[in-house]
Amino acid sequence: MNEKQHSIIERWERRWLGLASAMSLVFVILIAANLAFDSNNVVQLKQRANPAEILATDIFSNPGVIETSANKYRVAMVAQTFSFNPSEVRLPVDSEIEFYVTSKDVLHGFQIKSTNTNMEIIPGEVSYSSYTFKKPGEYWVICNEYCGIGHQNMLGKIVVLPKAVYAQEQANPVAEEASLGQSVFETNCASCHQASGAGLAGVFPPLKGNLAATSKLDGGKDYLVNTALFGLSGSIKVDGGSYNGVMPAWTQLSDEEISAVLNYAISGWGDDGVADITEADVAAARTNSYSSEDVHGLRQALGLE
Ligand code: CUA
């Protein structure tokens, strides 16, 4: 190698070294700027324990929003196949929001669209991040970790309201029973039937519309109460789709919870069903002690496929 070739190689080496140093500098500046100006939201691990232990803590046994101090709110959410519980939260704008999220079953993601909040949700861990929404609007929460057959339907929603509107909503809470029904549904039913009640084609039948229609049949109410209490197994048809699964019994839920969740599924998604199931109806049905096959027989007796 002669002198001239050597100096050409050296010149290029210096150029590449310079470029690499400049790139490193740009990356460091970007990270520093993000930490300084974009609400320093680094995901933190808040707790690590047995998943059942975490789910039993106060914050996750009744997940949702609470105001922890002036203009500061805590949102607790449980990710589960294939929904978030609660599936929708309403929050005021320009407030510090602390998100505590855990998983009930498998690995999920928690990414709030149009923000830099993006956490991995691991069973047995509580992930934490805080964020301040600067603009009112609807923000989708998406699961960005593949978690099974319904992964693509796993969505949550954050509704950010102007402060005055939020305060007004707080002063007029929705009817207590409706919110109990929704919370029982999202905790126990949404993982199969989905928070929207739309079900999963071929796997879990839809409830939206279908329960409203059933509630209007003669004997439909009894059948719905028995299904919720004792489960259902055998092949059925709903809205033209065939299903052959096993719905478990829910006798561990209270009469109040069963009646609230059924009334929610009958009318909570804007359907015009007859949502008049009472605790007494559930208490009376409880003495039936049916099997899930017996309930299939009740379904056939109603003329339902
Ligand atoms: Cu949960 Cu994907």
PDB file of C-alpha atoms and ligand atoms in Angstrom:
ATOM      1  CA  MET A   1       0.000   0.000   0.000  1.00  0.00           C
ATOM      2  CA  ASN A   2       1.532   3.321  -0.981  1.00  0.00           C
ATOM      3  CA  GLU A   3       1.482   6.605   0.894  1.00  0.00           C
ATOM      4  CA  LYS A   4      -1.400   8.019  -1.120  1.00  0.00           C
ATOM      5  CA  GLN A   5      -3.756   5.071  -0.644  1.00  0.00           C
ATOM      6  CA  HIS A   6      -3.013   5.145   3.065  1.00  0.00           C
ATOM      7  CA  SER A   7      -3.991   8.795   3.427  1.00  0.00           C
ATOM      8  CA  ILE A   8      -7.249   8.239   1.519  1.00  0.00           C
ATOM      9  CA  ILE A   9      -8.211   5.419   3.889  1.00  0.00           C
ATOM     10  CA  GLU A  10      -7.381   7.556   6.899  1.00  0.00           C
ATOM     11  CA  ARG A  11      -9.477  10.434   5.618  1.00  0.00           C
ATOM     12  CA  TRP A  12     -12.523   8.125   5.253  1.00  0.00           C
ATOM     13  CA  GLU A  13     -11.994   6.655   8.661  1.00  0.00           C
ATOM     14  CA  ARG A  14     -12.054  10.139  10.180  1.00  0.00           C
ATOM     15  CA  ARG A  15     -15.246  10.978   8.299  1.00  0.00           C
ATOM     16  CA  TRP A  16     -17.032   7.857   9.512  1.00  0.00           C
ATOM     17  CA  LEU A  17     -15.854   8.406  13.064  1.00  0.00           C
ATOM     18  CA  GLY A  18     -17.152  11.965  12.895  1.00  0.00           C
ATOM     19  CA  LEU A  19     -20.519  10.793  11.553  1.00  0.00           C
ATOM     20  CA  ALA A  20     -20.856   8.133  14.262  1.00  0.00           C
ATOM     21  CA  SER A  21     -20.025  10.671  17.008  1.00  0.00           C
ATOM     22  CA  ALA A  22     -22.525  13.178  15.591  1.00  0.00           C
ATOM     23  CA  MET A  23     -25.253  10.496  15.532  1.00  0.00           C
ATOM     24  CA  SER A  24     -24.561   9.505  19.147  1.00  0.00           C
ATOM     25  CA  LEU A  25     -24.814  13.148  20.143  1.00  0.00           C
ATOM     26  CA  VAL A  26     -28.155  13.556  18.340  1.00  0.00           C
ATOM     27  CA  PHE A  27     -29.545  10.459  20.119  1.00  0.00           C
ATOM     28  CA  VAL A  28     -28.465  11.725  23.532  1.00  0.00           C
ATOM     29  CA  ILE A  29     -30.029  15.131  22.819  1.00  0.00           C
ATOM     30  CA  LEU A  30     -33.304  13.479  21.715  1.00  0.00           C
ATOM     31  CA  ILE A  31     -33.524  11.409  24.903  1.00  0.00           C
ATOM     32  CA  ALA A  32     -32.679  14.433  27.068  1.00  0.00           C
ATOM     33  CA  ALA A  33     -35.279  16.591  25.272  1.00  0.00           C
ATOM     34  CA  ASN A  34     -37.923  13.895  25.684  1.00  0.00           C
ATOM     35  CA  LEU A  35     -37.230  13.606  29.414  1.00  0.00           C
ATOM     36  CA  ALA A  36     -37.194  17.379  29.858  1.00  0.00           C
ATOM     37  CA  PHE A  37     -40.244  18.386  27.812  1.00  0.00           C
ATOM     38  CA  ASP A  38     -42.459  15.358  27.361  1.00  0.00           C
ATOM     39  CA  SER A  39     -43.704  14.643  30.899  1.00  0.00           C
ATOM     40  CA  ASN A  40     -40.842  12.410  31.879  1.00  0.00           C
ATOM     41  CA  ASN A  41     -42.891   9.280  31.406  1.00  0.00           C
ATOM     42  CA  VAL A  42     -40.692   6.338  31.940  1.00  0.00           C
ATOM     43  CA  VAL A  43     -42.471   3.111  32.731  1.00  0.00           C
ATOM     44  CA  GLN A  44     -41.891   1.941  36.275  1.00  0.00           C
ATOM     45  CA  LEU A  45     -42.421  -1.380  37.928  1.00  0.00           C
ATOM     46  CA  LYS A  46     -44.488  -0.661  41.058  1.00  0.00           C
ATOM     47  CA  GLN A  47     -45.059  -4.100  42.475  1.00  0.00           C
ATOM     48  CA  ARG A  48     -44.137  -7.682  41.794  1.00  0.00           C
ATOM     49  CA  ALA A  49     -46.070 -10.495  43.457  1.00  0.00           C
ATOM     50  CA  ASN A  50     -48.215 -13.528  42.856  1.00  0.00           C
ATOM     51  CA  PRO A  51     -50.849 -12.434  40.233  1.00  0.00           C
ATOM     52  CA  ALA A  52     -53.737 -13.479  42.489  1.00  0.00           C
ATOM     53  CA  GLU A  53     -52.289 -11.381  45.300  1.00  0.00           C
ATOM     54  CA  ILE A  54     -52.058  -8.311  43.072  1.00  0.00           C
ATOM     55  CA  LEU A  55     -55.613  -8.767  41.759  1.00  0.00           C
ATOM     56  CA  ALA A  56     -56.874  -8.995  45.348  1.00  0.00           C
ATOM     57  CA  THR A  57     -55.402  -5.625  46.358  1.00  0.00           C
ATOM     58  CA  ASP A  58     -57.844  -2.741  46.867  1.00  0.00           C
ATOM     59  CA  ILE A  59     -56.781  -0.943  43.746  1.00  0.00           C
ATOM     60  CA  PHE A  60     -57.335  -3.908  41.390  1.00  0.00           C
ATOM     61  CA  SER A  61     -60.270  -5.669  43.042  1.00  0.00           C
ATOM     62  CA  ASN A  62     -62.325  -2.637  42.044  1.00  0.00           C
ATOM     63  CA  PRO A  63     -60.397  -1.039  39.172  1.00  0.00           C
ATOM     64  CA  GLY A  64     -61.284   2.383  37.818  1.00  0.00           C
ATOM     65  CA  VAL A  65     -60.611   6.061  38.415  1.00  0.00           C
ATOM     66  CA  ILE A  66     -60.184   7.838  41.736  1.00  0.00           C
ATOM     67  CA  GLU A  67     -59.078  11.367  42.512  1.00  0.00           C
ATOM     68  CA  THR A  68     -56.059  11.049  44.810  1.00  0.00           C
ATOM     69  CA  SER A  69     -55.417  14.761  45.382  1.00  0.00           C
ATOM     70  CA  ALA A  70     -56.298  18.064  43.751  1.00  0.00           C
ATOM     71  CA  ASN A  71     -56.022  17.640  39.993  1.00  0.00           C
ATOM     72  CA  LYS A  72     -54.391  14.254  40.314  1.00  0.00           C
ATOM     73  CA  TYR A  73     -56.119  10.992  39.399  1.00  0.00           C
ATOM     74  CA  ARG A  74     -55.241   7.341  39.665  1.00  0.00           C
ATOM     75  CA  VAL A  75     -56.449   4.936  36.992  1.00  0.00           C
ATOM     76  CA  ALA A  76     -56.275   1.222  37.821  1.00  0.00           C
ATOM     77  CA  MET A  77     -56.845  -1.155  34.916  1.00  0.00           C
ATOM     78  CA  VAL A  78     -56.691  -4.910  34.525  1.00  0.00           C
ATOM     79  CA  ALA A  79     -55.708  -6.276  31.130  1.00  0.00           C
ATOM     80  CA  GLN A  80     -57.248  -9.644  30.316  1.00  0.00           C
ATOM     81  CA  THR A  81     -57.935 -11.703  27.188  1.00  0.00           C
ATOM     82  CA  PHE A  82     -59.293  -9.724  25.293  1.00  0.00           C
ATOM     83  CA  SER A  83     -60.296  -6.515  26.990  1.00  0.00           C
ATOM     84  CA  PHE A  84     -59.324  -3.921  29.511  1.00  0.00           C
ATOM     85  CA  ASN A  85     -61.282  -3.644  32.751  1.00  0.00           C
ATOM     86  CA  PRO A  86     -62.720  -1.036  32.835  1.00  0.00           C
ATOM     87  CA  SER A  87     -62.965  -0.777  29.062  1.00  0.00           C
ATOM     88  CA  GLU A  88     -63.603   2.960  29.189  1.00  0.00           C
ATOM     89  CA  VAL A  89     -62.475   5.644  31.604  1.00  0.00           C
ATOM     90  CA  ARG A  90     -63.420   9.313  31.652  1.00  0.00           C
ATOM     91  CA  LEU A  91     -60.864  11.849  32.807  1.00  0.00           C
ATOM     92  CA  PRO A  92     -60.426  15.618  32.979  1.00  0.00           C
ATOM     93  CA  VAL A  93     -57.965  17.426  30.732  1.00  0.00           C
ATOM     94  CA  ASP A  94     -54.773  19.054  32.108  1.00  0.00           C
ATOM     95  CA  SER A  95     -54.588  16.778  35.143  1.00  0.00           C
ATOM     96  CA  GLU A  96     -51.893  14.414  36.200  1.00  0.00           C
ATOM     97  CA  ILE A  97     -53.092  10.876  35.509  1.00  0.00           C
ATOM     98  CA  GLU A  98     -51.274   7.961  37.099  1.00  0.00           C
ATOM     99  CA  PHE A  99     -51.853   4.642  35.345  1.00  0.00           C
ATOM    100  CA  TYR A 100     -51.481   1.402  37.307  1.00  0.00           C
ATOM    101  CA  VAL A 101     -51.999  -1.592  35.052  1.00  0.00           C
ATOM    102  CA  THR A 102     -51.654  -5.318  35.625  1.00  0.00           C
ATOM    103  CA  SER A 103     -52.604  -8.468  33.744  1.00  0.00           C
ATOM    104  CA  LYS A 104     -55.025 -11.180  34.840  1.00  0.00           C
ATOM    105  CA  ASP A 105     -53.691 -13.857  32.507  1.00  0.00           C
ATOM    106  CA  VAL A 106     -51.017 -13.422  29.824  1.00  0.00           C
ATOM    107  CA  LEU A 107     -48.661 -10.763  28.491  1.00  0.00           C
ATOM    108  CA  HIS A 108     -50.517  -7.726  27.084  1.00  0.00           C
ATOM    109  CA  GLY A 109     -49.631  -4.261  25.875  1.00  0.00           C
ATOM    110  CA  PHE A 110     -51.023  -0.898  26.983  1.00  0.00           C
ATOM    111  CA  GLN A 111     -50.397   1.787  24.431  1.00  0.00           C
ATOM    112  CA  ILE A 112     -52.370   5.013  24.456  1.00  0.00           C
ATOM    113  CA  LYS A 113     -52.631   6.177  20.862  1.00  0.00           C
ATOM    114  CA  SER A 114     -51.333   9.674  20.079  1.00  0.00           C
ATOM    115  CA  THR A 115     -49.310   9.769  23.313  1.00  0.00           C
ATOM    116  CA  ASN A 116     -45.933   8.443  24.343  1.00  0.00           C
ATOM    117  CA  THR A 117     -47.458   6.087  26.920  1.00  0.00           C
ATOM    118  CA  ASN A 118     -46.671   2.504  26.034  1.00  0.00           C
ATOM    119  CA  MET A 119     -46.279  -0.212  28.647  1.00  0.00           C
ATOM    120  CA  GLU A 120     -45.790  -3.931  28.658  1.00  0.00           C
ATOM    121  CA  ILE A 121     -48.305  -5.574  31.019  1.00  0.00           C
ATOM    122  CA  ILE A 122     -47.056  -8.715  32.684  1.00  0.00           C
ATOM    123  CA  PRO A 123     -49.022 -11.032  35.016  1.00  0.00           C
ATOM    124  CA  GLY A 124     -47.628 -10.643  38.525  1.00  0.00           C
ATOM    125  CA  GLU A 125     -46.389  -7.112  37.919  1.00  0.00           C
ATOM    126  CA  VAL A 126     -47.892  -3.657  38.247  1.00  0.00           C
ATOM    127  CA  SER A 127     -46.734  -1.286  35.521  1.00  0.00           C
ATOM    128  CA  TYR A 128     -46.904   2.422  36.202  1.00  0.00           C
ATOM    129  CA  SER A 129     -46.728   5.499  34.057  1.00  0.00           C
ATOM    130  CA  SER A 130     -48.116   8.987  34.411  1.00  0.00           C
ATOM    131  CA  TYR A 131     -49.451  11.246  31.720  1.00  0.00           C
ATOM    132  CA  THR A 132     -51.180  14.603  31.419  1.00  0.00           C
ATOM    133  CA  PHE A 133     -53.643  14.906  28.549  1.00  0.00           C
ATOM    134  CA  LYS A 134     -53.354  18.371  27.068  1.00  0.00           C
ATOM    135  CA  LYS A 135     -56.344  18.082  24.723  1.00  0.00           C
ATOM    136  CA  PRO A 136     -59.880  16.753  25.273  1.00  0.00           C
ATOM    137  CA  GLY A 137     -60.895  13.905  22.993  1.00  0.00           C
ATOM    138  CA  GLU A 138     -61.097  10.150  22.691  1.00  0.00           C
ATOM    139  CA  TYR A 139     -57.891   8.203  23.029  1.00  0.00           C
ATOM    140  CA  TRP A 140     -57.770   4.515  22.139  1.00  0.00           C
ATOM    141  CA  VAL A 141     -55.854   2.123  24.332  1.00  0.00           C
ATOM    142  CA  ILE A 142     -54.504  -0.756  22.291  1.00  0.00           C
ATOM    143  CA  CYS A 143     -52.906  -4.034  23.222  1.00  0.00           C
ATOM    144  CA  ASN A 144     -49.754  -4.260  21.160  1.00  0.00           C
ATOM    145  CA  GLU A 145     -48.525  -7.634  22.381  1.00  0.00           C
ATOM    146  CA  TYR A 146     -50.001 -10.686  20.669  1.00  0.00           C
ATOM    147  CA  CYS A 147     -52.093 -12.367  23.375  1.00  0.00           C
ATOM    148  CA  GLY A 148     -54.292 -14.881  21.566  1.00  0.00           C
ATOM    149  CA  ILE A 149     -57.203 -15.280  19.182  1.00  0.00           C
ATOM    150  CA  GLY A 150     -58.959 -12.019  20.091  1.00  0.00           C
ATOM    151  CA  HIS A 151     -55.829  -9.872  20.342  1.00  0.00           C
ATOM    152  CA  GLN A 152     -56.848  -7.567  17.502  1.00  0.00           C
ATOM    153  CA  ASN A 153     -60.121  -6.749  19.291  1.00  0.00           C
ATOM    154  CA  MET A 154     -58.461  -5.798  22.555  1.00  0.00           C
ATOM    155  CA  LEU A 155     -59.237  -2.104  22.824  1.00  0.00           C
ATOM    156  CA  GLY A 156     -59.900   0.334  25.593  1.00  0.00           C
ATOM    157  CA  LYS A 157     -60.950   3.942  25.478  1.00  0.00           C
ATOM    158  CA  ILE A 158     -59.977   7.030  27.434  1.00  0.00           C
ATOM    159  CA  VAL A 159     -62.364   9.931  27.127  1.00  0.00           C
ATOM    160  CA  VAL A 160     -60.679  13.190  28.096  1.00  0.00           C
ATOM    161  CA  LEU A 161     -63.203  15.895  28.962  1.00  0.00           C
ATOM    162  CA  PRO A 162     -62.967  19.639  29.489  1.00  0.00           C
ATOM    163  CA  LYS A 163     -62.780  20.265  33.239  1.00  0.00           C
ATOM    164  CA  ALA A 164     -66.259  21.797  33.521  1.00  0.00           C
ATOM    165  CA  VAL A 165     -67.862  18.849  31.705  1.00  0.00           C
ATOM    166  CA  TYR A 166     -65.983  16.387  33.890  1.00  0.00           C
ATOM    167  CA  ALA A 167     -67.120  18.140  37.074  1.00  0.00           C
ATOM    168  CA  GLN A 168     -70.708  18.082  35.827  1.00  0.00           C
ATOM    169  CA  GLU A 169     -70.545  14.337  35.117  1.00  0.00           C
ATOM    170  CA  GLN A 170     -69.153  13.671  38.580  1.00  0.00           C
ATOM    171  CA  ALA A 171     -72.110  15.504  40.089  1.00  0.00           C
ATOM    172  CA  ASN A 172     -74.607  13.294  38.198  1.00  0.00           C
ATOM    173  CA  PRO A 173     -73.247   9.767  38.285  1.00  0.00           C
ATOM    174  CA  VAL A 174     -74.984   7.180  36.125  1.00  0.00           C
ATOM    175  CA  ALA A 175     -77.535   5.020  37.875  1.00  0.00           C
ATOM    176  CA  GLU A 176     -75.807   2.836  40.424  1.00  0.00           C
ATOM    177  CA  GLU A 177     -77.219  -0.442  39.142  1.00  0.00           C
ATOM    178  CA  ALA A 178     -76.085   0.232  35.587  1.00  0.00           C
ATOM    179  CA  SER A 179     -72.549   0.807  36.755  1.00  0.00           C
ATOM    180  CA  LEU A 180     -72.594  -2.332  38.941  1.00  0.00           C
ATOM    181  CA  GLY A 181     -73.873  -4.342  35.956  1.00  0.00           C
ATOM    182  CA  GLN A 182     -71.162  -2.944  33.716  1.00  0.00           C
ATOM    183  CA  SER A 183     -68.425  -3.645  36.217  1.00  0.00           C
ATOM    184  CA  VAL A 184     -69.622  -7.226  36.853  1.00  0.00           C
ATOM    185  CA  PHE A 185     -69.769  -7.726  33.088  1.00  0.00           C
ATOM    186  CA  GLU A 186     -66.318  -6.363  32.432  1.00  0.00           C
ATOM    187  CA  THR A 187     -64.794  -8.388  35.249  1.00  0.00           C
ATOM    188  CA  ASN A 188     -66.432 -11.730  34.480  1.00  0.00           C
ATOM    189  CA  CYS A 189     -68.005 -11.819  31.034  1.00  0.00           C
ATOM    190  CA  ALA A 190     -65.994  -9.540  28.763  1.00  0.00           C
ATOM    191  CA  SER A 191     -63.044 -11.869  28.413  1.00  0.00           C
ATOM    192  CA  CYS A 192     -65.228 -14.182  26.309  1.00  0.00           C
ATOM    193  CA  HIS A 193     -68.190 -12.104  25.102  1.00  0.00           C
ATOM    194  CA  GLN A 194     -66.071  -8.927  24.718  1.00  0.00           C
ATOM    195  CA  ALA A 195     -66.734  -5.590  26.403  1.00  0.00           C
ATOM    196  CA  SER A 196     -68.901  -4.571  23.438  1.00  0.00           C
ATOM    197  CA  GLY A 197     -71.014  -7.734  23.795  1.00  0.00           C
ATOM    198  CA  ALA A 198     -70.176  -8.593  20.180  1.00  0.00           C
ATOM    199  CA  GLY A 199     -68.582 -11.962  21.064  1.00  0.00           C
ATOM    200  CA  LEU A 200     -65.951 -13.638  18.912  1.00  0.00           C
ATOM    201  CA  ALA A 201     -67.178 -15.198  15.674  1.00  0.00           C
ATOM    202  CA  GLY A 202     -67.261 -18.983  15.927  1.00  0.00           C
ATOM    203  CA  VAL A 203     -65.920 -19.051  19.491  1.00  0.00           C
ATOM    204  CA  PHE A 204     -68.065 -16.994  21.869  1.00  0.00           C
ATOM    205  CA  PRO A 205     -71.614 -15.970  20.870  1.00  0.00           C
ATOM    206  CA  PRO A 206     -72.601 -12.301  20.739  1.00  0.00           C
ATOM    207  CA  LEU A 207     -74.861 -11.015  23.520  1.00  0.00           C
ATOM    208  CA  LYS A 208     -75.575  -7.559  22.153  1.00  0.00           C
ATOM    209  CA  GLY A 209     -79.032  -7.559  20.579  1.00  0.00           C
ATOM    210  CA  ASN A 210     -79.446 -11.254  21.255  1.00  0.00           C
ATOM    211  CA  LEU A 211     -80.166 -10.911  24.992  1.00  0.00           C
ATOM    212  CA  ALA A 212     -82.523  -8.003  24.315  1.00  0.00           C
ATOM    213  CA  ALA A 213     -84.480 -10.175  21.865  1.00  0.00           C
ATOM    214  CA  THR A 214     -84.522 -13.148  24.263  1.00  0.00           C
ATOM    215  CA  SER A 215     -85.750 -10.934  27.118  1.00  0.00           C
ATOM    216  CA  LYS A 216     -88.934 -10.275  25.138  1.00  0.00           C
ATOM    217  CA  LEU A 217     -89.802 -13.947  24.667  1.00  0.00           C
ATOM    218  CA  ASP A 218     -92.332 -15.646  26.898  1.00  0.00           C
ATOM    219  CA  GLY A 219     -90.114 -17.356  29.495  1.00  0.00           C
ATOM    220  CA  GLY A 220     -87.057 -15.585  28.124  1.00  0.00           C
ATOM    221  CA  LYS A 221     -86.268 -13.877  31.394  1.00  0.00           C
ATOM    222  CA  ASP A 222     -86.237 -17.176  33.328  1.00  0.00           C
ATOM    223  CA  TYR A 223     -84.007 -18.723  30.711  1.00  0.00           C
ATOM    224  CA  LEU A 224     -81.506 -15.835  30.926  1.00  0.00           C
ATOM    225  CA  VAL A 225     -81.385 -15.997  34.716  1.00  0.00           C
ATOM    226  CA  ASN A 226     -80.817 -19.771  34.617  1.00  0.00           C
ATOM    227  CA  THR A 227     -78.087 -19.394  31.973  1.00  0.00           C
ATOM    228  CA  ALA A 228     -76.214 -16.824  34.029  1.00  0.00           C
ATOM    229  CA  LEU A 229     -76.508 -18.966  37.165  1.00  0.00           C
ATOM    230  CA  PHE A 230     -75.898 -22.457  35.822  1.00  0.00           C
ATOM    231  CA  GLY A 231     -74.050 -21.960  32.529  1.00  0.00           C
ATOM    232  CA  LEU A 232     -74.876 -23.476  29.153  1.00  0.00           C
ATOM    233  CA  SER A 233     -73.335 -26.273  27.123  1.00  0.00           C
ATOM    234  CA  GLY A 234     -74.222 -27.807  23.800  1.00  0.00           C
ATOM    235  CA  SER A 235     -74.475 -26.529  20.275  1.00  0.00           C
ATOM    236  CA  ILE A 236     -76.402 -23.340  19.694  1.00  0.00           C
ATOM    237  CA  LYS A 237     -76.994 -20.863  16.889  1.00  0.00           C
ATOM    238  CA  VAL A 238     -76.889 -17.110  17.373  1.00  0.00           C
ATOM    239  CA  ASP A 239     -77.353 -14.580  14.583  1.00  0.00           C
ATOM    240  CA  GLY A 240     -76.606 -17.270  11.998  1.00  0.00           C
ATOM    241  CA  GLY A 241     -73.345 -18.343  13.681  1.00  0.00           C
ATOM    242  CA  SER A 242     -72.889 -21.788  15.246  1.00  0.00           C
ATOM    243  CA  TYR A 243     -71.285 -22.224  18.646  1.00  0.00           C
ATOM    244  CA  ASN A 244     -70.485 -25.313  20.597  1.00  0.00           C
ATOM    245  CA  GLY A 245     -68.786 -24.276  23.794  1.00  0.00           C
ATOM    246  CA  VAL A 246     -69.309 -24.392  27.512  1.00  0.00           C
ATOM    247  CA  MET A 247     -70.331 -21.371  29.488  1.00  0.00           C
ATOM    248  CA  PRO A 248     -69.468 -21.912  33.150  1.00  0.00           C
ATOM    249  CA  ALA A 249     -71.916 -21.487  36.023  1.00  0.00           C
ATOM    250  CA  TRP A 250     -71.767 -18.174  37.929  1.00  0.00           C
ATOM    251  CA  THR A 251     -73.449 -19.224  41.162  1.00  0.00           C
ATOM    252  CA  GLN A 252     -70.615 -17.546  43.081  1.00  0.00           C
ATOM    253  CA  LEU A 253     -71.999 -14.137  42.066  1.00  0.00           C
ATOM    254  CA  SER A 254     -74.642 -12.579  44.327  1.00  0.00           C
ATOM    255  CA  ASP A 255     -78.295 -12.156  43.348  1.00  0.00           C
ATOM    256  CA  GLU A 256     -77.659  -8.434  43.058  1.00  0.00           C
ATOM    257  CA  GLU A 257     -74.674  -8.970  40.766  1.00  0.00           C
ATOM    258  CA  ILE A 258     -76.491 -11.450  38.513  1.00  0.00           C
ATOM    259  CA  SER A 259     -79.569  -9.258  38.097  1.00  0.00           C
ATOM    260  CA  ALA A 260     -77.436  -6.147  37.468  1.00  0.00           C
ATOM    261  CA  VAL A 261     -75.207  -7.845  34.893  1.00  0.00           C
ATOM    262  CA  LEU A 262     -78.176  -9.339  33.010  1.00  0.00           C
ATOM    263  CA  ASN A 263     -80.017  -6.022  32.912  1.00  0.00           C
ATOM    264  CA  TYR A 264     -76.805  -4.432  31.656  1.00  0.00           C
ATOM    265  CA  ALA A 265     -76.389  -7.021  28.882  1.00  0.00           C
ATOM    266  CA  ILE A 266     -80.079  -6.656  27.928  1.00  0.00           C
ATOM    267  CA  SER A 267     -80.106  -2.881  27.625  1.00  0.00           C
ATOM    268  CA  GLY A 268     -76.648  -1.477  28.353  1.00  0.00           C
ATOM    269  CA  TRP A 269     -75.452  -1.296  24.745  1.00  0.00           C
ATOM    270  CA  GLY A 270     -78.424   0.731  23.581  1.00  0.00           C
ATOM    271  CA  ASP A 271     -80.681  -2.271  22.886  1.00  0.00           C
ATOM    272  CA  ASP A 272     -84.392  -2.033  23.687  1.00  0.00           C
ATOM    273  CA  GLY A 273     -84.745  -5.227  25.726  1.00  0.00           C
ATOM    274  CA  VAL A 274     -86.887  -5.736  28.814  1.00  0.00           C
ATOM    275  CA  ALA A 275     -84.329  -5.113  31.549  1.00  0.00           C
ATOM    276  CA  ASP A 276     -86.488  -5.803  34.585  1.00  0.00           C
ATOM    277  CA  ILE A 277     -84.734  -8.756  36.212  1.00  0.00           C
ATOM    278  CA  THR A 278     -84.805  -8.441  39.989  1.00  0.00           C
ATOM    279  CA  GLU A 279     -82.735  -9.925  42.797  1.00  0.00           C
ATOM    280  CA  ALA A 280     -85.818 -11.930  43.797  1.00  0.00           C
ATOM    281  CA  ASP A 281     -85.942 -13.526  40.308  1.00  0.00           C
ATOM    282  CA  VAL A 282     -82.351 -14.683  40.759  1.00  0.00           C
ATOM    283  CA  ALA A 283     -82.914 -15.914  44.317  1.00  0.00           C
ATOM    284  CA  ALA A 284     -85.917 -17.961  43.131  1.00  0.00           C
ATOM    285  CA  ALA A 285     -84.009 -19.501  40.201  1.00  0.00           C
ATOM    286  CA  ARG A 286     -81.078 -20.434  42.413  1.00  0.00           C
ATOM    287  CA  THR A 287     -83.115 -23.269  43.953  1.00  0.00           C
ATOM    288  CA  ASN A 288     -83.331 -24.980  40.518  1.00  0.00           C
ATOM    289  CA  SER A 289     -79.762 -26.353  40.713  1.00  0.00           C
ATOM    290  CA  TYR A 290     -79.688 -27.090  36.983  1.00  0.00           C
ATOM    291  CA  SER A 291     -76.735 -28.497  35.063  1.00  0.00           C
ATOM    292  CA  SER A 292     -75.474 -26.637  32.002  1.00  0.00           C
ATOM    293  CA  GLU A 293     -77.107 -29.361  29.835  1.00  0.00           C
ATOM    294  CA  ASP A 294     -80.443 -28.752  31.580  1.00  0.00           C
ATOM    295  CA  VAL A 295     -80.162 -25.096  30.592  1.00  0.00           C
ATOM    296  CA  HIS A 296     -79.603 -26.194  26.984  1.00  0.00           C
ATOM    297  CA  GLY A 297     -82.931 -28.024  27.260  1.00  0.00           C
ATOM    298  CA  LEU A 298     -84.620 -24.822  28.538  1.00  0.00           C
ATOM    299  CA  ARG A 299     -83.201 -23.019  25.512  1.00  0.00           C
ATOM    300  CA  GLN A 300     -84.702 -25.587  23.125  1.00  0.00           C
ATOM    301  CA  ALA A 301     -88.013 -25.414  24.946  1.00  0.00           C
ATOM    302  CA  LEU A 302     -88.090 -21.685  24.157  1.00  0.00           C
ATOM    303  CA  GLY A 303     -87.762 -22.520  20.459  1.00  0.00           C
ATOM    304  CA  LEU A 304     -84.222 -21.137  20.253  1.00  0.00           C
ATOM    305  CA  GLU A 305     -81.695 -23.085  18.201  1.00  0.00           C
TER     306      GLU A 305
HETATM  307 CU1  CUA B   1     -53.901  -8.390  24.826  1.00  0.00          CU
HETATM  308 CU2  CUA B   1     -53.023  -8.543  22.641  1.00  0.00          CU
END
